[in-house]
Amino acid sequence: MTSGSLNARRRERELAELASGERVDIAVVGGGVTGAGIALDAASRGLSVALVEAHDLAFGTSRWSSKLVHGGLRYLAHGELGLAHESAVERGILMTRTAPHLTRAMPQLFPLYPSTSRAQQAVVAAGLRAGDALRRAARTPSSVLPRPRSIPAALALSLAPGLSAHGLRGALLAYDGALVDDARLVVSLARTAASFGARILTRLSATSLSADLVQARDARTGSTVDIHARQVINATGVWAGTLTGSVRLRPSRGSHLVLAPGTVPMGTTSVNIGVPGETNRFVFLLPQPDGRVYLGLTDEPVPGPIPPVPVVPESDVDFLLSMASSVLARPLTRADIAGSFAGLRPLVEGGGRSADLSRKHAVLAGADGLLTVVGGKLTTYRRMAEDAVDAAVRLAGLPASPCRTARLPLLGAASRAELSFVDASPRLVGRYGTEAPRVAALGELDAEFAAPVGPGTEITAAEVVWAVRHEGALDAEDVLERRTRLSLVPADAEAARARVAELVDKSLAGLG
Ligand SMILES: Cc1cc2nc3c(=O)[nH]c(=O)nc-3n(C[C@H](O)[C@H](O)[C@H](O)COP(=O)(O)OP(=O)(O)OC[C@H]3O[C@@H](n4cnc5c(N)ncnc54)[C@H](O)[C@@H]3O)c2cc1C
């Protein structure tokens, strides 16, 4: 196996190899969860792979998710049993085999107020029981995701002390999966793919695609490069339709607000608030391991050109604040908002409202032989990747072994029992798994690396150095925006920016 370290030096070397005309089996365009998943699937089957990403790993939708590993409950309500089962199976694989270090069980509270009718309560309870049946069918143990149950109001208030006690008659409590961070999953996938020899090339924008050629521009030098492949796969998510005419997408915006630690007393339990008039739509208050709380999400169609980074409109802010305030002891105001983010769902064109469009994925072969994979969810990336690589193998007649990713731990993964013995702080183990002691060791070698990069964050200089040496960060923005997520609260990013920039420059110089 090759090293799983991604950095500027490796990028330069591998780009030169490809520019010299070397042909790979598979070139995948897009460095989100789908593209990184495809790179890992293909490389671990023994195929040679190049991944081409215009900006940075997880630049697109993959970093703007709710960071949930869904069990597929909402698909049941749409009668999509196969999709619900697939989601539950993939959740189980991530939580028990491939990425236990990046995932956790998140308790979910459905508070019951007078505005929730007995009939609505019965519908939610039946849904949670069905969700638990999916968990059992997917063979995910209840020790990983406990069974749902009804709890009295006093227990609900002790789990989520910020809830209003007024009229609270109890709650339903269930469990689903959550990621420590979505961008970290993408980086881990890309690094694991790199450990099987995949070339992961960021800052390389594809300008035209065909079945066997990617023409790209290097954003660092301005030069153009042709990448020859036996099969090209377009995995550019919501941008897929800009590179091929064979797919039509209907992007839908989902917005989240970020609340600073302590704004809403939450503990570790998320709160689900039913959207009035809808049986299967909820707004979530999602507590994160760093104490921040995400409040999301909306689902609005976004016609027209696709922005590189979507913004949250005021109407989404109003909707989310009023939904959360309807169940909180202290209503939220705009002054409580520390940050916000929005992402565009890459929904495949179909009839109906965007909230009703299927989250199924599609692998499409264009008349020109180019493969495009779109749709799906973060949770089901592995299955999308398997289907896309199977299609590529068939179409191009590639000599590949069967898919093995369902049993392939990502770099840093280990069982929960093994992780509990890793010699590093729980925060580092939650982000780096078995690699956490190597990150911590940077701080032991040099005391200045053990210190946080800014006030109000626990993220250390060592993590910035690690991001540059091993996680493919090429500048301070990569670190602030995607390796650490400090930018989700702009004030935190500003406070750390100068220190992070200094560390990135030093670390890049150290790579030689
Ligand atoms: C608000 C929101 C919340 C969500 N929450 C969840 C959740 O909690 N759980 C869940 O399972 N799913 C969730 N999803 C769905 C999930 O996030 C997406 O399905 C998934 O991230 C899509 O990944 P992708 O790799 O296909 O696309 P992207 O992550 O968008 O990746 C595409 C990449 O292609 C690159 N690219 C574009 N054009 C080019 C080019 N010309 N050359 C090279 N590269 C290019 C982009 O820079 C980008 O990095 C959510 C989606 C949204 C919008």
Coordinates of C-alpha atoms and ligand atoms in Angstrom, one line a residue:
M1 CA 0.0 0.0 0.0
T2 CA 1.1 3.6 -0.7
S3 CA 1.0 6.3 1.9
G4 CA -2.4 7.8 2.7
S5 CA -0.8 11.3 3.0
L6 CA -2.0 14.0 0.7
N7 CA 0.0 17.2 0.3
A8 CA 1.3 19.8 -2.2
R9 CA 4.4 17.8 -3.0
R10 CA 2.5 14.6 -3.8
R11 CA 0.0 16.6 -5.9
E12 CA 2.8 18.1 -8.0
R13 CA 4.5 14.8 -8.6
E14 CA 1.2 12.9 -9.5
L15 CA 0.0 15.8 -11.8
A16 CA 3.3 15.7 -13.7
E17 CA 2.9 11.9 -14.2
L18 CA -0.6 12.3 -15.6
A19 CA 0.4 15.3 -17.8
S20 CA 3.2 13.2 -19.4
G21 CA 0.4 11.1 -21.0
E22 CA 0.1 8.2 -18.6
R23 CA -3.4 6.6 -18.9
V24 CA -5.4 5.6 -15.8
D25 CA -8.3 3.1 -15.7
I26 CA -10.7 5.6 -14.1
A27 CA -10.7 9.4 -14.0
V28 CA -13.4 10.6 -11.6
V29 CA -14.3 14.3 -11.7
G30 CA -15.6 15.8 -8.4
G31 CA -14.0 15.6 -5.0
G32 CA -17.2 15.4 -2.9
V33 CA -18.3 12.3 -1.0
T34 CA -19.4 10.7 -4.3
G35 CA -16.2 11.2 -6.2
A36 CA -14.0 10.4 -3.2
G37 CA -16.1 7.2 -2.6
I38 CA -15.6 6.2 -6.3
A39 CA -11.9 6.8 -6.1
L40 CA -11.7 4.5 -3.0
D41 CA -14.0 1.8 -4.5
A42 CA -12.0 1.7 -7.8
A43 CA -8.5 1.9 -6.3
S44 CA -9.3 -0.8 -3.7
R45 CA -10.4 -3.1 -6.6
G46 CA -6.9 -2.7 -8.1
L47 CA -7.7 -0.1 -10.7
S48 CA -5.5 2.9 -11.4
V49 CA -7.4 6.1 -10.5
A50 CA -7.2 9.9 -10.9
L51 CA -9.6 12.2 -9.1
V52 CA -10.0 15.7 -10.4
E53 CA -11.5 18.4 -8.1
A54 CA -11.8 22.1 -9.2
H55 CA -11.3 23.5 -5.7
D56 CA -10.7 21.5 -2.6
L57 CA -12.0 18.2 -1.2
A58 CA -15.6 18.6 0.0
F59 CA -15.8 22.1 -1.6
G60 CA -19.4 21.5 -2.7
T61 CA -22.6 20.1 -1.2
S62 CA -20.8 17.5 0.9
R63 CA -19.7 20.1 3.4
W64 CA -23.1 21.7 3.8
S65 CA -25.1 18.7 4.9
S66 CA -26.8 18.2 8.3
K67 CA -24.0 15.8 9.1
L68 CA -26.5 12.9 9.7
V69 CA -26.1 9.3 8.8
H70 CA -29.7 8.6 8.1
G71 CA -31.5 5.4 8.8
G72 CA -33.9 6.1 5.9
L73 CA -37.0 6.8 7.9
R74 CA -38.2 9.6 5.7
Y75 CA -38.1 7.4 2.6
L76 CA -40.5 5.0 4.3
A77 CA -43.1 7.7 4.4
H78 CA -42.7 8.1 0.6
G79 CA -43.2 4.4 0.2
E80 CA -39.5 4.0 -1.0
L81 CA -38.9 0.8 1.0
G82 CA -35.8 -0.2 -1.0
L83 CA -34.2 3.2 -0.5
A84 CA -35.0 3.2 3.2
H85 CA -33.4 -0.3 3.6
E86 CA -30.3 0.8 1.6
S87 CA -29.9 3.8 3.8
A88 CA -30.2 1.8 7.0
V89 CA -27.7 -0.8 5.7
E90 CA -25.2 1.9 4.7
R91 CA -25.6 3.7 8.1
G92 CA -24.8 0.4 9.8
I93 CA -21.7 -0.1 7.7
L94 CA -20.4 3.4 8.5
M95 CA -21.1 3.2 12.2
T96 CA -19.8 -0.3 12.9
R97 CA -17.1 -1.1 10.3
T98 CA -15.8 1.6 8.0
A99 CA -15.9 4.8 10.1
P100 CA -16.9 4.2 13.8
H101 CA -14.4 7.0 14.7
L102 CA -16.2 9.6 12.6
T103 CA -19.8 8.6 13.6
R104 CA -21.9 8.6 16.8
A105 CA -25.4 7.7 17.9
M106 CA -27.4 10.9 18.2
P107 CA -30.4 10.9 20.5
Q108 CA -33.4 12.6 18.8
L109 CA -36.2 14.0 20.8
F110 CA -39.7 14.6 19.4
P111 CA -41.3 16.9 22.1
L112 CA -45.1 16.6 22.4
Y113 CA -46.9 19.9 22.9
P114 CA -50.6 20.7 22.7
S115 CA -50.0 21.7 19.0
T116 CA -49.1 18.0 18.3
S117 CA -52.4 16.2 18.0
R118 CA -52.7 12.6 19.3
A119 CA -53.0 11.5 15.7
Q120 CA -49.7 13.2 14.7
Q121 CA -48.1 11.6 17.8
A122 CA -49.3 8.2 16.7
V123 CA -47.9 8.7 13.2
V124 CA -44.5 9.7 14.5
A125 CA -44.4 6.8 17.0
A126 CA -45.4 4.4 14.2
G127 CA -42.6 5.9 12.0
L128 CA -40.0 5.5 14.7
R129 CA -41.1 1.8 15.2
A130 CA -40.7 1.2 11.5
G131 CA -37.3 2.9 11.6
D132 CA -36.3 0.5 14.4
A133 CA -37.4 -2.4 12.2
L134 CA -35.2 -1.1 9.5
R135 CA -32.3 -1.0 11.9
R136 CA -32.9 -4.6 12.8
A137 CA -33.3 -5.6 9.2
A138 CA -29.9 -3.9 8.5
R139 CA -28.4 -5.9 11.5
T140 CA -27.2 -2.8 13.3
P141 CA -27.2 -3.7 17.0
S142 CA -29.3 -1.8 19.6
S143 CA -26.0 -1.3 21.5
V144 CA -25.0 1.0 18.6
L145 CA -28.5 2.6 18.0
P146 CA -30.8 2.0 21.0
R147 CA -34.6 1.4 20.4
P148 CA -37.1 4.3 20.4
R149 CA -39.3 4.9 23.4
S150 CA -41.7 7.4 25.0
I151 CA -40.4 9.4 27.9
P152 CA -42.0 11.7 30.4
A153 CA -41.7 15.5 30.2
A154 CA -39.3 15.7 33.1
L155 CA -36.8 13.4 31.4
A156 CA -37.2 15.3 28.1
L157 CA -36.4 18.5 29.9
S158 CA -33.3 17.0 31.6
L159 CA -32.0 15.8 28.1
A160 CA -32.8 19.1 26.4
P161 CA -33.0 21.8 29.1
G162 CA -33.6 24.6 26.6
L163 CA -37.1 23.2 25.7
S164 CA -40.1 25.1 27.0
A165 CA -41.8 23.3 29.8
H166 CA -45.1 25.0 29.0
G167 CA -47.6 22.4 27.9
L168 CA -45.0 19.7 27.3
R169 CA -46.7 16.4 27.9
G170 CA -43.7 14.1 27.2
A171 CA -41.6 13.2 24.2
L172 CA -40.6 10.4 21.9
L173 CA -36.9 9.5 22.0
A174 CA -35.1 7.7 19.1
Y175 CA -31.6 7.4 17.8
D176 CA -30.0 8.0 14.4
G177 CA -26.4 8.3 13.2
A178 CA -24.4 11.5 13.1
L179 CA -21.0 12.4 11.7
V180 CA -18.4 14.4 13.6
D181 CA -18.2 16.4 10.4
D182 CA -19.1 15.7 6.7
A183 CA -15.9 17.2 5.2
R184 CA -13.8 14.9 7.4
L185 CA -15.6 11.9 5.9
V186 CA -14.7 13.1 2.4
V187 CA -11.0 13.8 3.3
S188 CA -10.8 10.3 5.0
L189 CA -12.2 8.7 1.9
A190 CA -9.8 10.5 -0.4
R191 CA -6.8 9.6 1.9
T192 CA -7.8 6.0 2.1
A193 CA -8.1 6.0 -1.7
A194 CA -4.7 7.5 -1.9
S195 CA -3.3 4.7 0.3
F196 CA -4.4 2.4 -2.6
G197 CA -2.5 4.5 -5.1
A198 CA -5.3 6.9 -6.2
R199 CA -4.1 10.3 -7.4
I200 CA -6.1 13.0 -5.7
L201 CA -5.7 16.2 -7.6
T202 CA -7.4 19.3 -6.2
R203 CA -7.3 22.8 -7.8
L204 CA -7.8 21.1 -11.1
S205 CA -11.0 22.2 -12.9
A206 CA -12.4 20.0 -15.7
T207 CA -13.3 22.1 -18.7
S208 CA -14.5 19.3 -20.9
L209 CA -15.3 15.6 -20.5
S210 CA -15.7 12.6 -22.8
A211 CA -15.7 8.9 -22.2
D212 CA -11.9 8.7 -22.1
L213 CA -10.6 12.2 -21.7
V214 CA -10.7 14.9 -19.1
Q215 CA -9.4 18.3 -20.2
A216 CA -8.6 20.4 -17.2
R217 CA -7.0 23.6 -16.0
D218 CA -4.6 23.8 -13.1
A219 CA -5.8 26.7 -10.9
R220 CA -2.3 27.0 -9.4
T221 CA -0.3 27.5 -12.6
G222 CA -3.0 28.3 -15.2
S223 CA -1.7 25.5 -17.4
T224 CA -4.0 23.0 -19.1
V225 CA -3.7 19.3 -18.8
D226 CA -5.2 16.3 -20.6
I227 CA -6.0 13.2 -18.4
H228 CA -6.5 10.0 -20.4
A229 CA -8.6 7.3 -18.9
R230 CA -10.2 4.0 -19.9
Q231 CA -13.4 5.4 -18.4
V232 CA -14.3 8.9 -17.1
I233 CA -17.0 9.3 -14.4
N234 CA -18.7 12.7 -13.8
A235 CA -19.4 13.0 -10.1
T236 CA -19.7 16.8 -9.9
G237 CA -23.0 16.7 -7.9
V238 CA -25.2 19.7 -8.5
W239 CA -22.7 20.9 -11.2
A240 CA -23.0 17.6 -13.2
G241 CA -25.3 19.1 -15.9
T242 CA -22.7 21.8 -16.7
L243 CA -20.3 19.1 -18.0
T244 CA -22.8 16.9 -19.9
G245 CA -26.1 17.1 -21.5
S246 CA -27.2 13.6 -20.4
V247 CA -28.5 14.7 -17.0
R248 CA -31.0 17.3 -15.9
L249 CA -31.0 18.4 -12.2
R250 CA -33.4 20.4 -10.1
P251 CA -31.2 21.8 -7.3
S252 CA -32.9 22.4 -4.0
R253 CA -31.5 24.6 -1.3
G254 CA -31.2 23.5 2.3
S255 CA -30.1 26.2 4.9
H256 CA -28.8 25.8 8.4
L257 CA -28.1 28.4 11.1
V258 CA -25.1 28.0 13.5
L259 CA -25.7 28.8 17.2
A260 CA -22.6 29.4 19.3
P261 CA -22.0 27.0 22.3
G262 CA -24.3 27.9 25.2
T263 CA -26.9 29.8 23.1
V264 CA -29.5 27.0 23.6
P265 CA -28.9 24.6 26.6
M266 CA -29.0 21.3 24.7
G267 CA -26.7 18.6 26.0
T268 CA -26.1 16.1 23.3
T269 CA -29.7 15.4 22.3
S270 CA -31.1 16.7 19.1
V271 CA -34.6 18.1 19.0
N272 CA -37.0 17.5 16.0
I273 CA -39.8 20.0 15.5
G274 CA -42.6 19.0 13.2
V275 CA -43.4 21.6 10.4
P276 CA -47.0 22.6 10.8
G277 CA -49.3 21.1 8.1
E278 CA -46.7 18.4 7.1
T279 CA -46.5 14.9 8.4
N280 CA -43.0 14.1 7.3
R281 CA -41.0 17.3 7.6
F282 CA -39.1 18.4 10.6
V283 CA -36.8 21.2 11.6
F284 CA -33.8 20.0 13.7
L285 CA -31.7 21.5 16.5
L286 CA -28.5 19.5 16.1
P287 CA -25.9 19.7 18.9
Q288 CA -22.3 19.1 17.7
P289 CA -19.4 17.7 19.6
D290 CA -17.7 21.2 19.8
G291 CA -20.8 22.7 21.5
R292 CA -22.1 24.5 18.5
V293 CA -25.7 23.8 17.5
Y294 CA -26.9 23.6 13.9
L295 CA -30.5 24.6 13.3
G296 CA -31.8 23.4 9.9
L297 CA -33.2 22.9 7.4
T298 CA -35.1 24.3 4.5
D299 CA -36.0 22.7 1.2
E300 CA -36.5 25.3 -1.5
P301 CA -36.1 25.0 -5.3
V302 CA -33.2 27.1 -6.8
P303 CA -33.6 27.7 -10.5
G304 CA -30.9 29.4 -12.6
P305 CA -27.1 29.3 -12.5
I306 CA -25.4 27.4 -9.7
P307 CA -23.4 29.6 -7.3
P308 CA -20.0 28.1 -6.1
V309 CA -21.1 28.8 -2.5
P310 CA -24.9 29.2 -1.9
V311 CA -26.0 31.9 0.6
V312 CA -28.8 31.7 3.2
P313 CA -31.7 34.1 2.3
E314 CA -33.5 36.1 5.0
S315 CA -36.7 34.1 4.4
D316 CA -34.9 30.9 5.4
V317 CA -33.6 32.6 8.6
D318 CA -37.1 33.7 9.6
F319 CA -38.5 30.3 9.0
L320 CA -35.8 28.5 11.1
L321 CA -35.8 31.0 14.0
S322 CA -39.6 30.9 14.3
M323 CA -39.7 27.0 14.1
A324 CA -37.1 26.7 16.8
S325 CA -38.6 29.4 19.0
S326 CA -41.9 27.6 19.0
V327 CA -40.5 24.9 21.3
L328 CA -37.8 26.8 23.3
A329 CA -38.1 28.4 26.7
R330 CA -36.2 31.5 25.3
P331 CA -37.2 32.4 21.8
L332 CA -34.3 32.9 19.4
T333 CA -33.5 36.2 17.7
R334 CA -31.1 37.2 14.9
A335 CA -28.6 38.2 17.6
D336 CA -28.3 34.5 18.5
I337 CA -27.0 33.6 15.1
A338 CA -23.2 33.0 15.0
G339 CA -23.1 31.7 11.4
S340 CA -25.1 30.1 8.6
F341 CA -24.6 27.8 5.7
A342 CA -26.6 26.5 2.7
G343 CA -26.1 23.6 0.3
L344 CA -27.8 22.6 -2.9
R345 CA -29.2 19.0 -3.1
P346 CA -28.4 17.4 -6.5
L347 CA -31.9 16.1 -7.1
V348 CA -32.5 14.4 -10.4
E349 CA -35.2 16.1 -12.5
G350 CA -38.7 14.8 -12.0
G351 CA -42.2 16.0 -11.3
G352 CA -43.6 17.4 -8.0
R353 CA -42.2 19.6 -5.3
S354 CA -38.5 19.4 -4.5
A355 CA -39.3 18.0 -1.0
D356 CA -41.0 15.1 -2.7
L357 CA -38.3 14.3 -5.3
S358 CA -36.6 11.0 -4.7
R359 CA -33.2 11.0 -3.1
K360 CA -32.4 7.9 -5.1
H361 CA -29.1 8.0 -7.0
A362 CA -28.7 7.4 -10.7
V363 CA -25.8 6.1 -12.8
L364 CA -26.3 7.4 -16.4
A365 CA -24.3 6.6 -19.5
G366 CA -24.4 9.3 -22.1
A367 CA -24.5 8.6 -25.8
D368 CA -20.8 9.6 -25.9
G369 CA -20.0 6.9 -23.3
L370 CA -19.4 9.3 -20.4
L371 CA -20.7 8.0 -17.1
T372 CA -22.5 10.4 -14.7
V373 CA -23.5 9.6 -11.2
V374 CA -25.9 11.9 -9.3
G375 CA -28.5 12.1 -6.6
G376 CA -28.3 10.0 -3.4
K377 CA -27.2 11.0 0.0
L378 CA -24.0 11.4 2.0
T379 CA -25.1 8.2 3.9
T380 CA -25.4 6.1 0.7
Y381 CA -22.1 7.3 -1.0
R382 CA -20.6 3.8 -0.8
R383 CA -23.4 2.2 -2.6
M384 CA -23.4 5.0 -5.3
A385 CA -19.7 4.4 -5.7
E386 CA -20.1 0.7 -6.0
D387 CA -22.8 1.1 -8.7
A388 CA -20.8 3.7 -10.6
V389 CA -17.6 1.5 -10.6
D390 CA -19.5 -1.6 -11.6
A391 CA -21.0 0.4 -14.5
A392 CA -17.5 1.6 -15.5
V393 CA -16.0 -1.9 -15.3
R394 CA -18.8 -3.2 -17.6
L395 CA -18.7 -0.4 -20.1
A396 CA -14.9 -0.2 -20.5
G397 CA -14.2 -3.9 -19.9
L398 CA -11.8 -3.1 -17.0
P399 CA -10.0 -6.0 -15.1
A400 CA -11.3 -5.3 -11.6
S401 CA -11.9 -7.5 -8.6
P402 CA -15.4 -7.2 -6.9
C403 CA -16.2 -4.3 -4.6
R404 CA -14.8 -4.6 -1.1
T405 CA -15.6 -1.2 0.5
A406 CA -18.3 -2.6 2.8
R407 CA -15.5 -4.3 4.8
L408 CA -12.8 -1.7 4.3
P409 CA -12.1 0.5 7.3
L410 CA -11.2 4.1 6.4
L411 CA -7.8 5.4 7.7
G412 CA -8.1 5.9 11.4
A413 CA -11.0 3.5 11.8
A414 CA -11.2 0.8 14.5
S415 CA -14.0 -0.8 16.6
R416 CA -15.5 1.4 19.3
A417 CA -13.9 -0.8 21.9
E418 CA -10.4 -0.3 20.3
L419 CA -11.0 3.4 20.0
S420 CA -11.7 3.7 23.7
F421 CA -8.1 2.6 24.3
V422 CA -6.4 5.0 21.9
D423 CA -4.0 7.1 23.8
A424 CA -5.2 10.7 23.0
S425 CA -8.0 13.0 24.0
P426 CA -11.5 11.9 23.1
R427 CA -11.9 15.0 20.9
L428 CA -8.9 14.0 18.8
V429 CA -9.9 10.4 18.7
G430 CA -13.4 11.5 17.4
R431 CA -11.7 13.4 14.5
Y432 CA -8.6 11.3 13.7
G433 CA -9.4 7.8 15.2
T434 CA -6.3 5.6 15.6
E435 CA -4.2 8.4 14.0
A436 CA -5.0 10.8 16.9
P437 CA -1.7 10.0 18.8
R438 CA 0.3 11.0 15.7
V439 CA -1.5 14.4 15.7
A440 CA -1.0 14.8 19.4
A441 CA 2.7 13.8 19.1
L442 CA 3.2 16.9 16.9
G443 CA 2.3 19.0 19.9
E444 CA 4.6 16.9 22.2
L445 CA 7.6 17.5 19.8
D446 CA 7.0 21.2 19.7
A447 CA 5.1 22.9 22.5
E448 CA 3.8 25.7 20.2
F449 CA 1.9 23.1 18.2
A450 CA -0.1 22.0 21.3
A451 CA -1.7 25.4 21.7
P452 CA -5.1 26.3 20.2
V453 CA -5.1 28.4 17.0
G454 CA -7.5 31.0 18.4
P455 CA -9.6 32.0 21.4
G456 CA -12.8 29.9 21.9
T457 CA -11.6 26.9 20.0
E458 CA -9.8 23.7 21.0
I459 CA -8.4 23.2 17.6
T460 CA -4.6 23.1 17.9
A461 CA -1.7 24.2 15.7
A462 CA -0.8 20.5 15.4
E463 CA -4.1 19.9 13.6
V464 CA -3.2 22.6 11.0
V465 CA 0.2 21.1 10.5
W466 CA -1.4 17.7 10.1
A467 CA -3.9 19.1 7.6
V468 CA -1.1 20.4 5.4
R469 CA 1.2 17.4 5.7
H470 CA -1.4 14.6 5.4
E471 CA -4.9 15.9 4.5
G472 CA -4.1 17.8 1.3
A473 CA -4.8 21.3 2.6
L474 CA -3.0 23.7 0.2
D475 CA -3.8 27.1 1.9
A476 CA -5.3 28.7 5.0
E477 CA -8.8 28.6 3.4
D478 CA -8.7 24.8 3.0
V479 CA -7.9 24.6 6.7
L480 CA -10.4 27.2 8.0
E481 CA -13.3 26.1 5.7
R482 CA -13.0 22.4 5.3
R483 CA -10.4 20.7 7.6
T484 CA -11.4 22.4 10.8
R485 CA -14.8 24.1 10.0
L486 CA -13.7 27.2 12.0
S487 CA -15.4 29.2 9.2
L488 CA -18.9 28.0 10.1
V489 CA -18.6 30.8 12.7
P490 CA -17.0 33.7 10.8
A491 CA -15.8 35.4 14.0
D492 CA -13.9 32.2 15.0
A493 CA -12.3 32.0 11.6
E494 CA -11.2 35.7 11.8
A495 CA -9.7 35.2 15.2
A496 CA -7.6 32.2 14.0
R497 CA -6.8 33.3 10.4
A498 CA -3.4 34.9 10.9
R499 CA -2.1 32.0 13.0
V500 CA -3.5 29.4 10.6
A501 CA -1.9 31.2 7.6
E502 CA 1.5 31.4 9.4
L503 CA 1.3 27.7 10.2
V504 CA 0.2 26.7 6.7
D505 CA 3.1 28.7 5.1
K506 CA 5.6 27.1 7.5
S507 CA 4.3 23.6 6.9
L508 CA 4.2 24.0 3.1
A509 CA 7.8 25.2 3.2
G510 CA 8.7 22.2 5.4
L511 CA 7.4 19.8 2.7
G512 CA 10.3 20.9 0.5
Ligands
LIG1 C1 -28.6 21.1 3.1 C2 -28.3 19.7 2.9 C3 -28.3 18.8 3.9 C4 -28.0 17.5 3.7 N1 -28.0 16.7 4.8 C5 -27.6 15.3 4.6 C6 -27.5 14.5 5.7 O1 -27.6 14.9 6.9 N2 -27.2 13.2 5.5 C7 -27.0 12.7 4.2 O2 -26.8 11.5 4.1 N3 -27.1 13.5 3.1 C8 -27.4 14.8 3.3 N4 -27.5 15.6 2.2 C9 -27.2 15.1 0.9 C10 -25.7 15.1 0.6 O3 -25.1 16.2 1.2 C11 -25.4 15.1 -0.9 O4 -26.2 14.1 -1.5 C12 -23.9 14.8 -1.2 O5 -23.1 15.6 -0.3 C13 -23.6 15.0 -2.6 O6 -22.2 14.8 -2.8 P1 -21.5 14.8 -4.2 O7 -20.1 14.3 -4.0 O8 -22.4 14.1 -5.2 O9 -21.6 16.4 -4.6 P2 -20.6 17.5 -4.1 O10 -20.3 17.4 -2.7 O11 -21.2 18.8 -4.5 O12 -19.3 17.3 -4.9 C14 -19.1 17.7 -6.2 C15 -17.7 18.3 -6.4 O13 -17.5 18.5 -7.8 C16 -16.6 19.6 -7.9 N5 -16.7 20.1 -9.3 C17 -17.7 20.8 -9.8 N6 -17.5 21.1 -11.1 C18 -16.2 20.6 -11.3 C19 -15.3 20.7 -12.5 N7 -15.7 21.3 -13.6 N8 -14.1 20.1 -12.4 C20 -13.7 19.5 -11.2 N9 -14.5 19.4 -10.1 C21 -15.7 20.0 -10.2 C22 -17.1 20.6 -6.8 O14 -16.2 21.5 -6.5 C23 -17.5 19.6 -5.7 O15 -16.5 19.5 -4.8 C24 -27.8 17.0 2.4 C25 -27.8 17.9 1.3 C26 -28.1 19.2 1.5 C27 -28.1 20.2 0.4

